[in-house]
C-alpha cells in the first residue's frame, strides 16, 4: 500500500506510475479528501485549545465564587462541534482508505512500459531447445497413453480446470516437490509448512484482496480463503510484527497446493494441465532490508532457475512490462520453460519485488541498528509451479517408443526409475 504522505508529496509521480500500470485511480480525489481531513484536524485542535482555555476560566470563576454559566454553555457548544468534526474525520479517513487500498504498487524505473506480455523484454536464455526427429505428443495425450494423467476422472470429480495424476504421474509430482524443497533448503532457505486456508487479513496483507477477490476461492461461512499461492501464508508470518535487523534477510520456502478461479477464463491454454484451478507449487519468499531488495531479486531469480537447470529444461527469463505487473509488484521477472509438445514457452515462475508495498499493508516492520523502526521489502517467486513443469517433462523427455525419460536428478526420488512407460 502506498503511504498517504508519499501520495500527497508526489502526486505527479504517482499519476505517472498509475498510467504505466494502465490504472485510473482518481488521485486528485484522494488529495481533496486528504486536504479536508487535515483541515478538520486543524479545526479540532483549535477547538480543543479553546475548550481547555474555557475550562480554566470556569475553574477560576468557581474558585472566585463568580457565575460561569456563559463559559459552560460555550464549552458545551465547543464539545458538540468537536464531536461533529470527529465524526466527519472518521468518514473522510474511511473514504481515503477505500481509495488508497485500490492503488497498485508503482513500477520500478527499470520496468519496460507496455500494456501486456508483448512488451516484455527477454533478459537471457538457457539451454538448447530440443528438436526431436519424431512427432512429440502433447502432455495430455502422452499422459493418457501412459496411464498417468486422467483428465476425464478429474472433470467427473471436480469439473473442468482440474487434473488427476496416478501411478508414476503422482510419484513424479511428489518427486518434483521433494527435489525442489531439498535444493532450496540446501541453499539456506528455511522450510515452512503453512496452513492452506488463510483469513481476510492475510489476503489483504499481500494484496490479493480487494483487487482480485473474484478470482479467489472463499469459504462464505468462515470468511476464509483457499491459498492462491504460498506467498500469502508465508509472507504473513511477519504481519503486525517488528523484526530485528539481525533476522534479515529471511529466506523461506514452502510447498502448497494453490487455488484460483480465474484459470481458463481467457479461453486459451485450456487443454491438459497448463491452465487449471488447482495446482501444486513450491514457493520462495524473502523479507529483506530495503537497500538490498533489487540485489535479492536477482539472487531469488537465479534460485528458481537452478531448478530448471538441474532438470535440464531450456528456459528464458523476461522482464515483465508495466501493464503486465501484478497489483502489488514493482518489478517482476517471468521464467518461461520450453515445452516441445505445444511448441512454445510456458510461464513457470514469476519472481517479484514488492518493495515496501506488502509490508505497509501487513504492518510488518523491522528495528534497525539505530533502533529506528522501518518497513522491510518483500519478494517472492515460484520455485517452481508443477502444473506446467510436469507437461514440459512429459513433452521434452519423450521418446519415440512412447516412453518418457526421467530426468537424472529425479531418479533417486522415483525409486531409481529411469523411464516412465
PDB file of N, CA and C in Angstrom, residues 250-341:
ATOM      1  N   UNK A 250      15.260 -12.766   5.703  1.00  0.00           N
ATOM      2  CA  UNK A 250      14.545 -14.001   5.980  1.00  0.00           C
ATOM      3  C   UNK A 250      14.317 -14.702   4.652  1.00  0.00           C
ATOM      4  N   UNK A 251      14.799 -15.921   4.510  1.00  0.00           N
ATOM      5  CA  UNK A 251      14.655 -16.711   3.295  1.00  0.00           C
ATOM      6  C   UNK A 251      13.835 -17.951   3.625  1.00  0.00           C
ATOM      7  N   UNK A 252      12.665 -18.071   3.030  1.00  0.00           N
ATOM      8  CA  UNK A 252      11.753 -19.156   3.372  1.00  0.00           C
ATOM      9  C   UNK A 252      11.263 -19.870   2.115  1.00  0.00           C
ATOM     10  N   UNK A 253      10.957 -21.148   2.256  1.00  0.00           N
ATOM     11  CA  UNK A 253      10.431 -21.935   1.149  1.00  0.00           C
ATOM     12  C   UNK A 253       9.292 -22.798   1.685  1.00  0.00           C
ATOM     13  N   UNK A 254       8.272 -22.989   0.870  1.00  0.00           N
ATOM     14  CA  UNK A 254       7.157 -23.827   1.293  1.00  0.00           C
ATOM     15  C   UNK A 254       6.566 -24.557   0.102  1.00  0.00           C
ATOM     16  N   UNK A 255       5.859 -25.634   0.405  1.00  0.00           N
ATOM     17  CA  UNK A 255       5.026 -26.296  -0.589  1.00  0.00           C
ATOM     18  C   UNK A 255       3.567 -26.052  -0.218  1.00  0.00           C
ATOM     19  N   UNK A 256       2.750 -25.685  -1.201  1.00  0.00           N
ATOM     20  CA  UNK A 256       1.293 -25.624  -1.004  1.00  0.00           C
ATOM     21  C   UNK A 256       0.594 -25.991  -2.302  1.00  0.00           C
ATOM     22  N   UNK A 257      -0.623 -26.540  -2.198  1.00  0.00           N
ATOM     23  CA  UNK A 257      -1.499 -26.500  -3.361  1.00  0.00           C
ATOM     24  C   UNK A 257      -1.978 -25.065  -3.524  1.00  0.00           C
ATOM     25  N   UNK A 258      -2.363 -24.687  -4.724  1.00  0.00           N
ATOM     26  CA  UNK A 258      -2.820 -23.320  -4.989  1.00  0.00           C
ATOM     27  C   UNK A 258      -4.168 -23.378  -5.706  1.00  0.00           C
ATOM     28  N   UNK A 259      -5.054 -22.441  -5.386  1.00  0.00           N
ATOM     29  CA  UNK A 259      -6.411 -22.455  -5.909  1.00  0.00           C
ATOM     30  C   UNK A 259      -6.769 -21.091  -6.484  1.00  0.00           C
ATOM     31  N   UNK A 260      -7.187 -21.061  -7.753  1.00  0.00           N
ATOM     32  CA  UNK A 260      -7.547 -19.794  -8.406  1.00  0.00           C
ATOM     33  C   UNK A 260      -8.722 -20.010  -9.338  1.00  0.00           C
ATOM     34  N   UNK A 261      -9.762 -19.188  -9.183  1.00  0.00           N
ATOM     35  CA  UNK A 261     -10.948 -19.296 -10.027  1.00  0.00           C
ATOM     36  C   UNK A 261     -10.685 -18.858 -11.457  1.00  0.00           C
ATOM     37  N   UNK A 262      -9.772 -17.914 -11.644  1.00  0.00           N
ATOM     38  CA  UNK A 262      -9.622 -17.271 -12.953  1.00  0.00           C
ATOM     39  C   UNK A 262      -9.055 -18.180 -14.025  1.00  0.00           C
ATOM     40  N   UNK A 263      -8.440 -19.306 -13.649  1.00  0.00           N
ATOM     41  CA  UNK A 263      -7.757 -20.142 -14.631  1.00  0.00           C
ATOM     42  C   UNK A 263      -8.702 -20.552 -15.753  1.00  0.00           C
ATOM     43  N   UNK A 264      -8.253 -20.357 -16.972  1.00  0.00           N
ATOM     44  CA  UNK A 264      -9.054 -20.739 -18.129  1.00  0.00           C
ATOM     45  C   UNK A 264     -10.033 -19.687 -18.596  1.00  0.00           C
ATOM     46  N   UNK A 265     -10.137 -18.590 -17.843  1.00  0.00           N
ATOM     47  CA  UNK A 265     -11.133 -17.577 -18.187  1.00  0.00           C
ATOM     48  C   UNK A 265     -10.851 -16.915 -19.519  1.00  0.00           C
ATOM     49  N   UNK A 266      -9.580 -16.862 -19.906  1.00  0.00           N
ATOM     50  CA  UNK A 266      -9.227 -16.183 -21.155  1.00  0.00           C
ATOM     51  C   UNK A 266      -9.512 -17.040 -22.389  1.00  0.00           C
ATOM     52  N   UNK A 267      -9.905 -18.295 -22.183  1.00  0.00           N
ATOM     53  CA  UNK A 267     -10.257 -19.148 -23.308  1.00  0.00           C
ATOM     54  C   UNK A 267      -9.071 -19.683 -24.078  1.00  0.00           C
ATOM     55  N   UNK A 268      -7.887 -19.701 -23.474  1.00  0.00           N
ATOM     56  CA  UNK A 268      -6.707 -20.234 -24.155  1.00  0.00           C
ATOM     57  C   UNK A 268      -5.968 -21.157 -23.207  1.00  0.00           C
ATOM     58  N   UNK A 269      -5.179 -22.060 -23.779  1.00  0.00           N
ATOM     59  CA  UNK A 269      -4.395 -22.999 -22.985  1.00  0.00           C
ATOM     60  C   UNK A 269      -5.265 -23.780 -22.002  1.00  0.00           C
ATOM     61  N   UNK A 270      -6.451 -24.161 -22.437  1.00  0.00           N
ATOM     62  CA  UNK A 270      -7.369 -24.819 -21.518  1.00  0.00           C
ATOM     63  C   UNK A 270      -7.259 -26.338 -21.546  1.00  0.00           C
ATOM     64  N   UNK A 271      -6.479 -26.896 -22.466  1.00  0.00           N
ATOM     65  CA  UNK A 271      -6.341 -28.344 -22.533  1.00  0.00           C
ATOM     66  C   UNK A 271      -5.265 -28.828 -21.569  1.00  0.00           C
ATOM     67  N   UNK A 272      -5.475 -29.998 -21.003  1.00  0.00           N
ATOM     68  CA  UNK A 272      -4.465 -30.592 -20.148  1.00  0.00           C
ATOM     69  C   UNK A 272      -4.251 -29.854 -18.843  1.00  0.00           C
ATOM     70  N   UNK A 273      -2.979 -29.692 -18.468  1.00  0.00           N
ATOM     71  CA  UNK A 273      -2.613 -29.159 -17.158  1.00  0.00           C
ATOM     72  C   UNK A 273      -2.159 -27.709 -17.189  1.00  0.00           C
ATOM     73  N   UNK A 274      -2.092 -27.114 -18.358  1.00  0.00           N
ATOM     74  CA  UNK A 274      -1.419 -25.818 -18.474  1.00  0.00           C
ATOM     75  C   UNK A 274      -2.150 -24.694 -17.746  1.00  0.00           C
ATOM     76  N   UNK A 275      -3.468 -24.721 -17.770  1.00  0.00           N
ATOM     77  CA  UNK A 275      -4.227 -23.629 -17.151  1.00  0.00           C
ATOM     78  C   UNK A 275      -5.350 -24.237 -16.332  1.00  0.00           C
ATOM     79  N   UNK A 276      -5.146 -24.318 -15.020  1.00  0.00           N
ATOM     80  CA  UNK A 276      -6.057 -25.066 -14.158  1.00  0.00           C
ATOM     81  C   UNK A 276      -6.404 -24.264 -12.899  1.00  0.00           C
ATOM     82  N   UNK A 277      -7.433 -24.750 -12.192  1.00  0.00           N
ATOM     83  CA  UNK A 277      -7.892 -24.073 -10.975  1.00  0.00           C
ATOM     84  C   UNK A 277      -7.104 -24.486  -9.737  1.00  0.00           C
ATOM     85  N   UNK A 278      -6.523 -25.675  -9.757  1.00  0.00           N
ATOM     86  CA  UNK A 278      -5.745 -26.168  -8.628  1.00  0.00           C
ATOM     87  C   UNK A 278      -4.429 -26.719  -9.143  1.00  0.00           C
ATOM     88  N   UNK A 279      -3.333 -26.320  -8.500  1.00  0.00           N
ATOM     89  CA  UNK A 279      -2.024 -26.849  -8.881  1.00  0.00           C
ATOM     90  C   UNK A 279      -1.091 -26.782  -7.682  1.00  0.00           C
ATOM     91  N   UNK A 280      -0.056 -27.612  -7.707  1.00  0.00           N
ATOM     92  CA  UNK A 280       0.931 -27.632  -6.630  1.00  0.00           C
ATOM     93  C   UNK A 280       2.091 -26.710  -6.976  1.00  0.00           C
ATOM     94  N   UNK A 281       2.682 -26.140  -5.931  1.00  0.00           N
ATOM     95  CA  UNK A 281       3.764 -25.183  -6.170  1.00  0.00           C
ATOM     96  C   UNK A 281       4.697 -25.145  -4.971  1.00  0.00           C
ATOM     97  N   UNK A 282       5.979 -25.001  -5.264  1.00  0.00           N
ATOM     98  CA  UNK A 282       6.962 -24.687  -4.231  1.00  0.00           C
ATOM     99  C   UNK A 282       7.272 -23.195  -4.365  1.00  0.00           C
ATOM    100  N   UNK A 283       7.126 -22.479  -3.269  1.00  0.00           N
ATOM    101  CA  UNK A 283       7.226 -21.019  -3.279  1.00  0.00           C
ATOM    102  C   UNK A 283       8.410 -20.544  -2.453  1.00  0.00           C
ATOM    103  N   UNK A 284       9.094 -19.525  -2.965  1.00  0.00           N
ATOM    104  CA  UNK A 284      10.211 -18.889  -2.276  1.00  0.00           C
ATOM    105  C   UNK A 284       9.793 -17.493  -1.820  1.00  0.00           C
ATOM    106  N   UNK A 285      10.115 -17.150  -0.579  1.00  0.00           N
ATOM    107  CA  UNK A 285       9.764 -15.835  -0.024  1.00  0.00           C
ATOM    108  C   UNK A 285      10.993 -15.236   0.638  1.00  0.00           C
ATOM    109  N   UNK A 286      11.218 -13.950   0.400  1.00  0.00           N
ATOM    110  CA  UNK A 286      12.300 -13.216   1.054  1.00  0.00           C
ATOM    111  C   UNK A 286      11.731 -11.962   1.726  1.00  0.00           C
ATOM    112  N   UNK A 287      12.197 -11.686   2.941  1.00  0.00           N
ATOM    113  CA  UNK A 287      11.926 -10.414   3.617  1.00  0.00           C
ATOM    114  C   UNK A 287      13.295  -9.820   3.923  1.00  0.00           C
ATOM    115  N   UNK A 288      13.572  -8.630   3.372  1.00  0.00           N
ATOM    116  CA  UNK A 288      14.944  -8.124   3.335  1.00  0.00           C
ATOM    117  C   UNK A 288      15.008  -6.636   3.670  1.00  0.00           C
ATOM    118  N   UNK A 289      16.218  -6.156   3.883  1.00  0.00           N
ATOM    119  CA  UNK A 289      16.442  -4.722   4.066  1.00  0.00           C
ATOM    120  C   UNK A 289      16.144  -4.007   2.751  1.00  0.00           C
ATOM    121  N   UNK A 290      15.572  -2.804   2.802  1.00  0.00           N
ATOM    122  CA  UNK A 290      15.188  -2.092   1.574  1.00  0.00           C
ATOM    123  C   UNK A 290      16.342  -1.893   0.593  1.00  0.00           C
ATOM    124  N   UNK A 291      17.513  -1.567   1.103  1.00  0.00           N
ATOM    125  CA  UNK A 291      18.633  -1.260   0.206  1.00  0.00           C
ATOM    126  C   UNK A 291      19.171  -2.510  -0.502  1.00  0.00           C
ATOM    127  N   UNK A 292      18.734  -3.682  -0.068  1.00  0.00           N
ATOM    128  CA  UNK A 292      19.233  -4.934  -0.648  1.00  0.00           C
ATOM    129  C   UNK A 292      18.224  -5.600  -1.587  1.00  0.00           C
ATOM    130  N   UNK A 293      17.025  -5.041  -1.719  1.00  0.00           N
ATOM    131  CA  UNK A 293      15.952  -5.818  -2.338  1.00  0.00           C
ATOM    132  C   UNK A 293      16.167  -6.105  -3.821  1.00  0.00           C
ATOM    133  N   UNK A 294      16.780  -5.186  -4.571  1.00  0.00           N
ATOM    134  CA  UNK A 294      16.963  -5.470  -6.004  1.00  0.00           C
ATOM    135  C   UNK A 294      18.126  -6.420  -6.241  1.00  0.00           C
ATOM    136  N   UNK A 295      19.082  -6.416  -5.351  1.00  0.00           N
ATOM    137  CA  UNK A 295      20.124  -7.439  -5.380  1.00  0.00           C
ATOM    138  C   UNK A 295      19.509  -8.805  -5.053  1.00  0.00           C
ATOM    139  N   UNK A 296      18.611  -8.812  -4.062  1.00  0.00           N
ATOM    140  CA  UNK A 296      17.947 -10.050  -3.665  1.00  0.00           C
ATOM    141  C   UNK A 296      17.011 -10.555  -4.769  1.00  0.00           C
ATOM    142  N   UNK A 297      16.439  -9.650  -5.545  1.00  0.00           N
ATOM    143  CA  UNK A 297      15.580 -10.060  -6.659  1.00  0.00           C
ATOM    144  C   UNK A 297      16.370 -10.908  -7.651  1.00  0.00           C
ATOM    145  N   UNK A 298      17.611 -10.516  -7.910  1.00  0.00           N
ATOM    146  CA  UNK A 298      18.443 -11.269  -8.840  1.00  0.00           C
ATOM    147  C   UNK A 298      18.799 -12.644  -8.272  1.00  0.00           C
ATOM    148  N   UNK A 299      19.154 -12.705  -6.994  1.00  0.00           N
ATOM    149  CA  UNK A 299      19.515 -14.000  -6.405  1.00  0.00           C
ATOM    150  C   UNK A 299      18.300 -14.920  -6.316  1.00  0.00           C
ATOM    151  N   UNK A 300      17.135 -14.348  -6.056  1.00  0.00           N
ATOM    152  CA  UNK A 300      15.907 -15.148  -5.989  1.00  0.00           C
ATOM    153  C   UNK A 300      15.572 -15.743  -7.359  1.00  0.00           C
ATOM    154  N   UNK A 301      15.750 -14.943  -8.398  1.00  0.00           N
ATOM    155  CA  UNK A 301      15.508 -15.432  -9.758  1.00  0.00           C
ATOM    156  C   UNK A 301      16.465 -16.569 -10.099  1.00  0.00           C
ATOM    157  N   UNK A 302      17.728 -16.399  -9.744  1.00  0.00           N
ATOM    158  CA  UNK A 302      18.721 -17.447 -10.004  1.00  0.00           C
ATOM    159  C   UNK A 302      18.407 -18.719  -9.224  1.00  0.00           C
ATOM    160  N   UNK A 303      17.820 -18.569  -8.040  1.00  0.00           N
ATOM    161  CA  UNK A 303      17.459 -19.742  -7.243  1.00  0.00           C
ATOM    162  C   UNK A 303      16.378 -20.555  -7.949  1.00  0.00           C
ATOM    163  N   UNK A 304      15.388 -19.886  -8.519  1.00  0.00           N
ATOM    164  CA  UNK A 304      14.340 -20.584  -9.262  1.00  0.00           C
ATOM    165  C   UNK A 304      14.905 -21.211 -10.535  1.00  0.00           C
ATOM    166  N   UNK A 305      15.795 -20.487 -11.204  1.00  0.00           N
ATOM    167  CA  UNK A 305      16.417 -21.018 -12.419  1.00  0.00           C
ATOM    168  C   UNK A 305      17.188 -22.307 -12.128  1.00  0.00           C
ATOM    169  N   UNK A 306      17.744 -22.406 -10.947  1.00  0.00           N
ATOM    170  CA  UNK A 306      18.551 -23.566 -10.575  1.00  0.00           C
ATOM    171  C   UNK A 306      17.765 -24.867 -10.713  1.00  0.00           C
ATOM    172  N   UNK A 307      16.461 -24.802 -10.454  1.00  0.00           N
ATOM    173  CA  UNK A 307      15.615 -25.991 -10.574  1.00  0.00           C
ATOM    174  C   UNK A 307      15.559 -26.459 -12.021  1.00  0.00           C
ATOM    175  N   UNK A 308      15.326 -25.541 -12.934  1.00  0.00           N
ATOM    176  CA  UNK A 308      15.216 -25.899 -14.346  1.00  0.00           C
ATOM    177  C   UNK A 308      16.554 -26.343 -14.909  1.00  0.00           C
ATOM    178  N   UNK A 309      17.621 -25.727 -14.443  1.00  0.00           N
ATOM    179  CA  UNK A 309      18.951 -26.151 -14.886  1.00  0.00           C
ATOM    180  C   UNK A 309      19.239 -27.576 -14.423  1.00  0.00           C
ATOM    181  N   UNK A 310      18.848 -27.902 -13.181  1.00  0.00           N
ATOM    182  CA  UNK A 310      19.048 -29.249 -12.673  1.00  0.00           C
ATOM    183  C   UNK A 310      18.264 -30.282 -13.461  1.00  0.00           C
ATOM    184  N   UNK A 311      17.081 -29.897 -13.905  1.00  0.00           N
ATOM    185  CA  UNK A 311      16.237 -30.796 -14.694  1.00  0.00           C
ATOM    186  C   UNK A 311      16.638 -30.814 -16.168  1.00  0.00           C
ATOM    187  N   UNK A 312      17.489 -29.856 -16.553  1.00  0.00           N
ATOM    188  CA  UNK A 312      17.945 -29.713 -17.947  1.00  0.00           C
ATOM    189  C   UNK A 312      16.790 -29.385 -18.899  1.00  0.00           C
ATOM    190  N   UNK A 313      15.967 -28.430 -18.453  1.00  0.00           N
ATOM    191  CA  UNK A 313      14.860 -27.940 -19.268  1.00  0.00           C
ATOM    192  C   UNK A 313      15.209 -26.536 -19.760  1.00  0.00           C
ATOM    193  N   UNK A 314      15.219 -26.293 -21.069  1.00  0.00           N
ATOM    194  CA  UNK A 314      15.545 -24.953 -21.583  1.00  0.00           C
ATOM    195  C   UNK A 314      14.486 -23.929 -21.170  1.00  0.00           C
ATOM    196  N   UNK A 315      14.952 -22.701 -20.940  1.00  0.00           N
ATOM    197  CA  UNK A 315      14.033 -21.651 -20.488  1.00  0.00           C
ATOM    198  C   UNK A 315      14.579 -20.290 -20.875  1.00  0.00           C
ATOM    199  N   UNK A 316      13.762 -19.284 -20.673  1.00  0.00           N
ATOM    200  CA  UNK A 316      14.207 -17.899 -20.829  1.00  0.00           C
ATOM    201  C   UNK A 316      13.647 -17.072 -19.677  1.00  0.00           C
ATOM    202  N   UNK A 317      14.334 -15.963 -19.376  1.00  0.00           N
ATOM    203  CA  UNK A 317      13.905 -15.041 -18.325  1.00  0.00           C
ATOM    204  C   UNK A 317      13.511 -13.726 -18.987  1.00  0.00           C
ATOM    205  N   UNK A 318      12.323 -13.235 -18.645  1.00  0.00           N
ATOM    206  CA  UNK A 318      11.808 -11.986 -19.226  1.00  0.00           C
ATOM    207  C   UNK A 318      11.483 -10.984 -18.128  1.00  0.00           C
ATOM    208  N   UNK A 319      11.731  -9.706 -18.405  1.00  0.00           N
ATOM    209  CA  UNK A 319      11.258  -8.638 -17.524  1.00  0.00           C
ATOM    210  C   UNK A 319       9.861  -8.244 -17.975  1.00  0.00           C
ATOM    211  N   UNK A 320       8.887  -8.360 -17.086  1.00  0.00           N
ATOM    212  CA  UNK A 320       7.520  -8.032 -17.453  1.00  0.00           C
ATOM    213  C   UNK A 320       7.349  -6.532 -17.693  1.00  0.00           C
ATOM    214  N   UNK A 321       6.463  -6.204 -18.611  1.00  0.00           N
ATOM    215  CA  UNK A 321       6.123  -4.804 -18.877  1.00  0.00           C
ATOM    216  C   UNK A 321       5.240  -4.257 -17.758  1.00  0.00           C
ATOM    217  N   UNK A 322       5.177  -2.949 -17.652  1.00  0.00           N
ATOM    218  CA  UNK A 322       4.472  -2.287 -16.552  1.00  0.00           C
ATOM    219  C   UNK A 322       3.005  -2.692 -16.458  1.00  0.00           C
ATOM    220  N   UNK A 323       2.335  -2.816 -17.601  1.00  0.00           N
ATOM    221  CA  UNK A 323       0.918  -3.148 -17.587  1.00  0.00           C
ATOM    222  C   UNK A 323       0.644  -4.599 -17.288  1.00  0.00           C
ATOM    223  N   UNK A 324       1.676  -5.431 -17.291  1.00  0.00           N
ATOM    224  CA  UNK A 324       1.530  -6.861 -17.031  1.00  0.00           C
ATOM    225  C   UNK A 324       1.944  -7.230 -15.610  1.00  0.00           C
ATOM    226  N   UNK A 325       2.395  -6.236 -14.841  1.00  0.00           N
ATOM    227  CA  UNK A 325       2.777  -6.492 -13.454  1.00  0.00           C
ATOM    228  C   UNK A 325       1.552  -6.795 -12.603  1.00  0.00           C
ATOM    229  N   UNK A 326       1.747  -7.579 -11.566  1.00  0.00           N
ATOM    230  CA  UNK A 326       0.653  -7.822 -10.629  1.00  0.00           C
ATOM    231  C   UNK A 326       0.347  -6.537  -9.850  1.00  0.00           C
ATOM    232  N   UNK A 327      -0.765  -6.529  -9.157  1.00  0.00           N
ATOM    233  CA  UNK A 327      -1.208  -5.380  -8.377  1.00  0.00           C
ATOM    234  C   UNK A 327      -0.132  -4.895  -7.413  1.00  0.00           C
ATOM    235  N   UNK A 328       0.564  -5.828  -6.743  1.00  0.00           N
ATOM    236  CA  UNK A 328       1.485  -5.457  -5.674  1.00  0.00           C
ATOM    237  C   UNK A 328       2.934  -5.320  -6.114  1.00  0.00           C
ATOM    238  N   UNK A 329       3.267  -5.762  -7.329  1.00  0.00           N
ATOM    239  CA  UNK A 329       4.674  -5.835  -7.741  1.00  0.00           C
ATOM    240  C   UNK A 329       5.201  -4.512  -8.284  1.00  0.00           C
ATOM    241  N   UNK A 330       6.470  -4.226  -7.940  1.00  0.00           N
ATOM    242  CA  UNK A 330       7.178  -3.074  -8.512  1.00  0.00           C
ATOM    243  C   UNK A 330       8.024  -3.509  -9.703  1.00  0.00           C
ATOM    244  N   UNK A 331       8.488  -4.757  -9.670  1.00  0.00           N
ATOM    245  CA  UNK A 331       9.233  -5.328 -10.789  1.00  0.00           C
ATOM    246  C   UNK A 331       9.091  -6.836 -10.730  1.00  0.00           C
ATOM    247  N   UNK A 332       9.046  -7.459 -11.915  1.00  0.00           N
ATOM    248  CA  UNK A 332       8.845  -8.903 -11.949  1.00  0.00           C
ATOM    249  C   UNK A 332       9.599  -9.525 -13.120  1.00  0.00           C
ATOM    250  N   UNK A 333      10.268 -10.627 -12.839  1.00  0.00           N
ATOM    251  CA  UNK A 333      10.829 -11.477 -13.889  1.00  0.00           C
ATOM    252  C   UNK A 333       9.920 -12.695 -14.063  1.00  0.00           C
ATOM    253  N   UNK A 334       9.608 -13.041 -15.283  1.00  0.00           N
ATOM    254  CA  UNK A 334       8.941 -14.304 -15.575  1.00  0.00           C
ATOM    255  C   UNK A 334       9.970 -15.284 -16.115  1.00  0.00           C
ATOM    256  N   UNK A 335       9.936 -16.496 -15.596  1.00  0.00           N
ATOM    257  CA  UNK A 335      10.742 -17.577 -16.165  1.00  0.00           C
ATOM    258  C   UNK A 335       9.799 -18.433 -16.997  1.00  0.00           C
ATOM    259  N   UNK A 336      10.161 -18.639 -18.256  1.00  0.00           N
ATOM    260  CA  UNK A 336       9.321 -19.399 -19.177  1.00  0.00           C
ATOM    261  C   UNK A 336      10.106 -20.604 -19.686  1.00  0.00           C
ATOM    262  N   UNK A 337       9.570 -21.802 -19.476  1.00  0.00           N
ATOM    263  CA  UNK A 337      10.253 -23.002 -19.962  1.00  0.00           C
ATOM    264  C   UNK A 337       9.698 -23.420 -21.321  1.00  0.00           C
ATOM    265  N   UNK A 338      10.499 -24.186 -22.042  1.00  0.00           N
ATOM    266  CA  UNK A 338      10.091 -24.646 -23.365  1.00  0.00           C
ATOM    267  C   UNK A 338       9.434 -26.013 -23.250  1.00  0.00           C
ATOM    268  N   UNK A 339       8.276 -26.164 -23.926  1.00  0.00           N
ATOM    269  CA  UNK A 339       7.568 -27.443 -23.958  1.00  0.00           C
ATOM    270  C   UNK A 339       7.413 -27.881 -25.410  1.00  0.00           C
ATOM    271  N   UNK A 340       8.020 -29.021 -25.762  1.00  0.00           N
ATOM    272  CA  UNK A 340       8.055 -29.474 -27.160  1.00  0.00           C
ATOM    273  C   UNK A 340       6.676 -29.813 -27.710  1.00  0.00           C
ATOM    274  N   UNK A 341       5.832 -30.417 -26.885  1.00  0.00           N
ATOM    275  CA  UNK A 341       4.550 -30.893 -27.386  1.00  0.00           C
ATOM    276  C   UNK A 341       3.629 -29.797 -27.852  1.00  0.00           C
TER     277      UNK A 341
END
